[in-house]
mmCIF file of C-alpha atoms in Angstrom:
data_model
loop_
_atom_site.group_PDB
_atom_site.id
_atom_site.type_symbol
_atom_site.label_atom_id
_atom_site.label_comp_id
_atom_site.label_asym_id
_atom_site.label_seq_id
_atom_site.Cartn_x
_atom_site.Cartn_y
_atom_site.Cartn_z
ATOM 1 C CA VAL J 1 -4.776 27.431 -10.685
ATOM 2 C CA GLY J 2 -1.098 26.513 -10.787
ATOM 3 C CA ALA J 3 1.408 26.124 -7.987
ATOM 4 C CA SER J 4 0.206 27.335 -4.632
ATOM 5 C CA ARG J 5 1.122 27.429 -0.949
ATOM 6 C CA TRP J 6 -1.146 27.383 2.051
ATOM 7 C CA ASP J 7 -0.894 26.392 5.705
ATOM 8 C CA ASP J 8 -2.792 23.962 7.881
ATOM 9 C CA LYS J 9 -3.675 26.529 10.597
ATOM 10 C CA SER J 10 -0.868 25.077 12.737
ATOM 11 C CA GLY J 11 1.805 27.044 10.952
ATOM 12 C CA ASN J 12 2.872 24.160 8.708
ATOM 13 C CA GLU J 13 3.331 25.389 5.166
ATOM 14 C CA LEU J 14 1.895 23.079 2.529
ATOM 15 C CA HIS J 15 2.787 23.026 -1.157
ATOM 16 C CA GLY J 16 0.886 21.635 -4.096
ATOM 17 C CA THR J 17 -0.771 22.255 -7.399
ATOM 18 C CA VAL J 18 -4.409 23.248 -7.468
ATOM 19 C CA THR J 19 -6.344 23.005 -10.710
ATOM 20 C CA GLY J 20 -9.848 24.419 -10.644
ATOM 21 C CA ALA J 21 -10.449 23.497 -6.991
ATOM 22 C CA THR J 22 -12.612 25.526 -4.635
ATOM 23 C CA VAL J 23 -12.579 25.163 -0.862
ATOM 24 C CA GLU J 24 -15.756 26.215 0.912
ATOM 25 C CA ASN J 25 -16.331 26.201 4.670
ATOM 26 C CA ALA J 26 -12.765 25.114 5.425
ATOM 27 C CA PRO J 27 -12.143 24.520 9.148
ATOM 28 C CA ALA J 28 -10.736 27.607 10.839
ATOM 29 C CA ASP J 29 -9.380 25.944 13.993
ATOM 30 C CA ALA J 30 -5.856 24.684 14.603
ATOM 31 C CA ASP J 31 -7.121 21.135 15.198
ATOM 32 C CA SER J 32 -8.499 20.657 11.695
ATOM 33 C CA GLY J 33 -6.000 17.839 11.057
ATOM 34 C CA LEU J 34 -5.151 19.088 7.576
ATOM 35 C CA THR J 35 -1.551 18.113 6.942
ATOM 36 C CA TYR J 36 0.308 17.110 3.819
ATOM 37 C CA GLU J 37 3.345 14.884 3.549
ATOM 38 C CA GLU J 38 4.937 12.899 0.749
ATOM 39 C CA GLY J 39 7.838 10.522 0.672
ATOM 40 C CA THR J 40 9.183 7.104 -0.153
ATOM 41 C CA TRP J 41 9.048 3.719 1.551
ATOM 42 C CA THR J 42 10.614 0.327 0.862
ATOM 43 C CA PRO J 43 8.180 -2.575 0.435
ATOM 44 C CA ALA J 44 9.259 -6.085 1.402
ATOM 45 C CA LEU J 45 7.621 -9.511 1.294
ATOM 46 C CA TRP J 46 6.977 -11.309 4.581
ATOM 47 C CA GLY J 47 5.580 -14.757 5.387
ATOM 48 C CA ASN J 48 3.357 -15.250 8.443
ATOM 49 C CA VAL J 49 4.948 -18.646 9.288
ATOM 50 C CA THR J 50 8.559 -17.757 8.439
ATOM 51 C CA ALA J 51 9.317 -14.124 7.576
ATOM 52 C CA GLY J 52 11.974 -15.361 5.153
ATOM 53 C CA ASN J 53 15.097 -13.972 3.555
ATOM 54 C CA THR J 54 13.675 -12.924 0.189
ATOM 55 C CA THR J 55 16.082 -11.100 -2.134
ATOM 56 C CA TYR J 56 14.933 -8.515 -4.650
ATOM 57 C CA THR J 57 15.797 -7.247 -8.099
ATOM 58 C CA SER J 58 13.910 -4.042 -7.310
ATOM 59 C CA ARG J 59 11.528 -2.637 -4.706
ATOM 60 C CA VAL J 60 10.302 0.931 -4.521
ATOM 61 C CA GLY J 61 7.402 2.796 -2.955
ATOM 62 C CA SER J 62 6.064 6.326 -2.640
ATOM 63 C CA TYR J 63 3.171 7.934 -0.774
ATOM 64 C CA GLU J 64 1.194 11.087 -0.066
ATOM 65 C CA LYS J 65 -0.501 11.613 3.302
ATOM 66 C CA ILE J 66 -3.258 14.207 3.368
ATOM 67 C CA GLY J 67 -4.814 14.563 6.788
ATOM 68 C CA ARG J 68 -5.513 11.000 7.945
ATOM 69 C CA THR J 69 -5.560 9.492 4.436
ATOM 70 C CA VAL J 70 -2.501 7.775 2.959
ATOM 71 C CA HIS J 71 -2.268 7.142 -0.795
ATOM 72 C CA PHE J 72 0.529 4.710 -1.624
ATOM 73 C CA ARG J 73 2.032 2.898 -4.580
ATOM 74 C CA GLY J 74 4.898 0.512 -5.024
ATOM 75 C CA SER J 75 6.508 -2.325 -6.875
ATOM 76 C CA VAL J 76 8.362 -5.459 -5.837
ATOM 77 C CA GLN J 77 10.458 -7.627 -8.162
ATOM 78 C CA VAL J 78 11.614 -10.840 -6.488
ATOM 79 C CA ASN J 79 15.026 -12.288 -7.243
ATOM 80 C CA SER J 80 14.715 -15.269 -4.880
ATOM 81 C CA GLN J 81 11.795 -16.186 -2.617
ATOM 82 C CA GLY J 82 14.249 -17.630 -0.098
ATOM 83 C CA THR J 83 12.770 -19.153 3.056
ATOM 84 C CA LEU J 84 9.518 -17.119 3.098
ATOM 85 C CA ASP J 85 6.728 -19.455 4.285
ATOM 86 C CA GLY J 86 2.983 -19.046 4.842
ATOM 87 C CA LEU J 87 0.624 -16.270 3.804
ATOM 88 C CA VAL J 88 2.390 -13.538 1.819
ATOM 89 C CA TYR J 89 2.278 -9.936 3.008
ATOM 90 C CA ILE J 90 3.853 -6.772 1.657
ATOM 91 C CA THR J 91 5.280 -4.910 4.650
ATOM 92 C CA GLY J 92 6.771 -1.501 5.291
ATOM 93 C CA LEU J 93 3.788 0.778 4.634
ATOM 94 C CA PRO J 94 4.786 4.283 5.722
ATOM 95 C CA PHE J 95 2.181 4.632 8.528
ATOM 96 C CA THR J 96 0.245 2.290 10.811
ATOM 97 C CA ALA J 97 -3.307 1.795 9.555
ATOM 98 C CA ASN J 98 -6.169 2.885 11.809
ATOM 99 C CA ALA J 99 -7.202 -0.060 13.998
ATOM 100 C CA THR J 100 -10.902 0.807 14.013
ATOM 101 C CA SER J 101 -11.449 1.499 10.310
ATOM 102 C CA GLN J 102 -12.503 -1.148 7.852
ATOM 103 C CA ARG J 103 -9.802 -2.867 5.854
ATOM 104 C CA SER J 104 -8.703 -0.928 2.818
ATOM 105 C CA THR J 105 -8.372 -2.644 -0.517
ATOM 106 C CA VAL J 106 -5.264 -2.628 -2.654
ATOM 107 C CA HIS J 107 -5.182 -2.570 -6.434
ATOM 108 C CA ILE J 108 -2.578 -4.840 -8.033
ATOM 109 C CA GLY J 109 -2.150 -3.241 -11.452
ATOM 110 C CA TYR J 110 0.381 -5.768 -12.720
ATOM 111 C CA ALA J 111 1.596 -9.164 -11.527
ATOM 112 C CA ASP J 112 3.848 -11.591 -13.353
ATOM 113 C CA SER J 113 5.595 -14.934 -12.824
ATOM 114 C CA LEU J 114 3.182 -16.241 -10.204
ATOM 115 C CA SER J 115 2.006 -19.802 -9.746
ATOM 116 C CA ILE J 116 -1.724 -19.103 -10.031
ATOM 117 C CA THR J 117 -4.408 -20.456 -12.343
ATOM 118 C CA ALA J 118 -5.494 -18.689 -15.529
ATOM 119 C CA GLY J 119 -8.484 -16.473 -14.741
ATOM 120 C CA GLU J 120 -7.335 -15.742 -11.186
ATOM 121 C CA SER J 121 -6.257 -12.259 -10.196
ATOM 122 C CA ILE J 122 -4.262 -10.808 -7.326
ATOM 123 C CA THR J 123 -5.628 -8.222 -4.921
ATOM 124 C CA GLY J 124 -4.904 -7.258 -1.341
ATOM 125 C CA THR J 125 -6.111 -5.641 1.861
ATOM 126 C CA VAL J 126 -4.404 -3.362 4.369
ATOM 127 C CA ASP J 127 -4.936 -4.814 7.833
ATOM 128 C CA GLY J 128 -5.912 -2.449 10.656
ATOM 129 C CA ASN J 129 -3.288 -1.495 13.250
ATOM 130 C CA THR J 130 -0.428 -2.719 11.008
ATOM 131 C CA THR J 131 1.985 -1.462 8.351
ATOM 132 C CA ARG J 132 1.337 -4.364 6.005
ATOM 133 C CA LEU J 133 -1.044 -5.605 3.380
ATOM 134 C CA LEU J 134 -2.142 -9.184 2.833
ATOM 135 C CA LEU J 135 -2.023 -10.440 -0.746
ATOM 136 C CA ARG J 136 -5.115 -12.341 -1.887
ATOM 137 C CA VAL J 137 -6.202 -14.349 -4.934
ATOM 138 C CA TRP J 138 -9.626 -13.870 -6.504
ATOM 139 C CA ASN J 139 -11.272 -16.456 -8.722
ATOM 140 C CA SER J 140 -14.754 -16.302 -10.238
ATOM 141 C CA THR J 141 -15.882 -19.729 -8.992
ATOM 142 C CA GLN J 142 -14.275 -19.954 -5.552
ATOM 143 C CA GLY J 143 -14.175 -16.286 -4.542
ATOM 144 C CA ILE J 144 -11.276 -14.919 -2.522
ATOM 145 C CA SER J 145 -8.470 -16.796 -0.795
ATOM 146 C CA ASN J 146 -5.189 -15.780 0.779
ATOM 147 C CA PHE J 147 -2.065 -15.804 -1.410
ATOM 148 C CA ASP J 148 0.557 -18.145 0.047
ATOM 149 C CA ASP J 149 4.194 -18.984 -0.539
ATOM 150 C CA ALA J 150 3.348 -21.876 -2.919
ATOM 151 C CA GLU J 151 1.955 -19.291 -5.370
ATOM 152 C CA LEU J 152 5.037 -17.062 -5.169
ATOM 153 C CA THR J 153 7.966 -17.778 -7.488
ATOM 154 C CA ASP J 154 11.487 -16.530 -8.027
ATOM 155 C CA GLY J 155 11.174 -13.677 -10.522
ATOM 156 C CA ALA J 156 7.646 -12.653 -9.409
ATOM 157 C CA GLU J 157 6.621 -9.001 -9.828
ATOM 158 C CA PHE J 158 3.860 -6.884 -8.273
ATOM 159 C CA TYR J 159 2.921 -3.272 -9.092
ATOM 160 C CA PHE J 160 0.290 -1.969 -6.688
ATOM 161 C CA SER J 161 -1.477 1.058 -5.204
ATOM 162 C CA GLY J 162 -3.989 1.731 -2.477
ATOM 163 C CA THR J 163 -5.408 4.114 0.085
ATOM 164 C CA TYR J 164 -5.936 3.710 3.809
ATOM 165 C CA ASN J 165 -6.615 5.816 6.926
ATOM 166 C CA VAL J 166 -4.346 6.319 9.920
#
């Protein structure tokens, strides 16, 4: 309990806080893959037809990578959509997603100033072998569709989090 330090059997010292955790049968070899890293990243919007020149009021991101799993969160506040055209992606994830794993879902905890219909919600998926996530719109009668530039507005905001494997 409390602050602790341990290593990943490769000599890399790891730091963290452990509260009531027990590790049983932990791998003893140097190839266990247990590593820990945390940091920041800068999310950006990107269109698949025209990447665009979007300007931002704010954009921040942070992550933790434990072994092959990346936990990330971020926010984007758009000043001007600019010339972005096509399907809307958030780019700049801190690591390339594993190409062979299934797509990972993204939770959009807050979205504002979008041109979507009442009752629709925003979600997303991390695409394999990329550092981007595709924004999507869910609606109870039509299911899921891709979020495109017509639904993005100047002043739009997204707060999001997700997990994927590398």
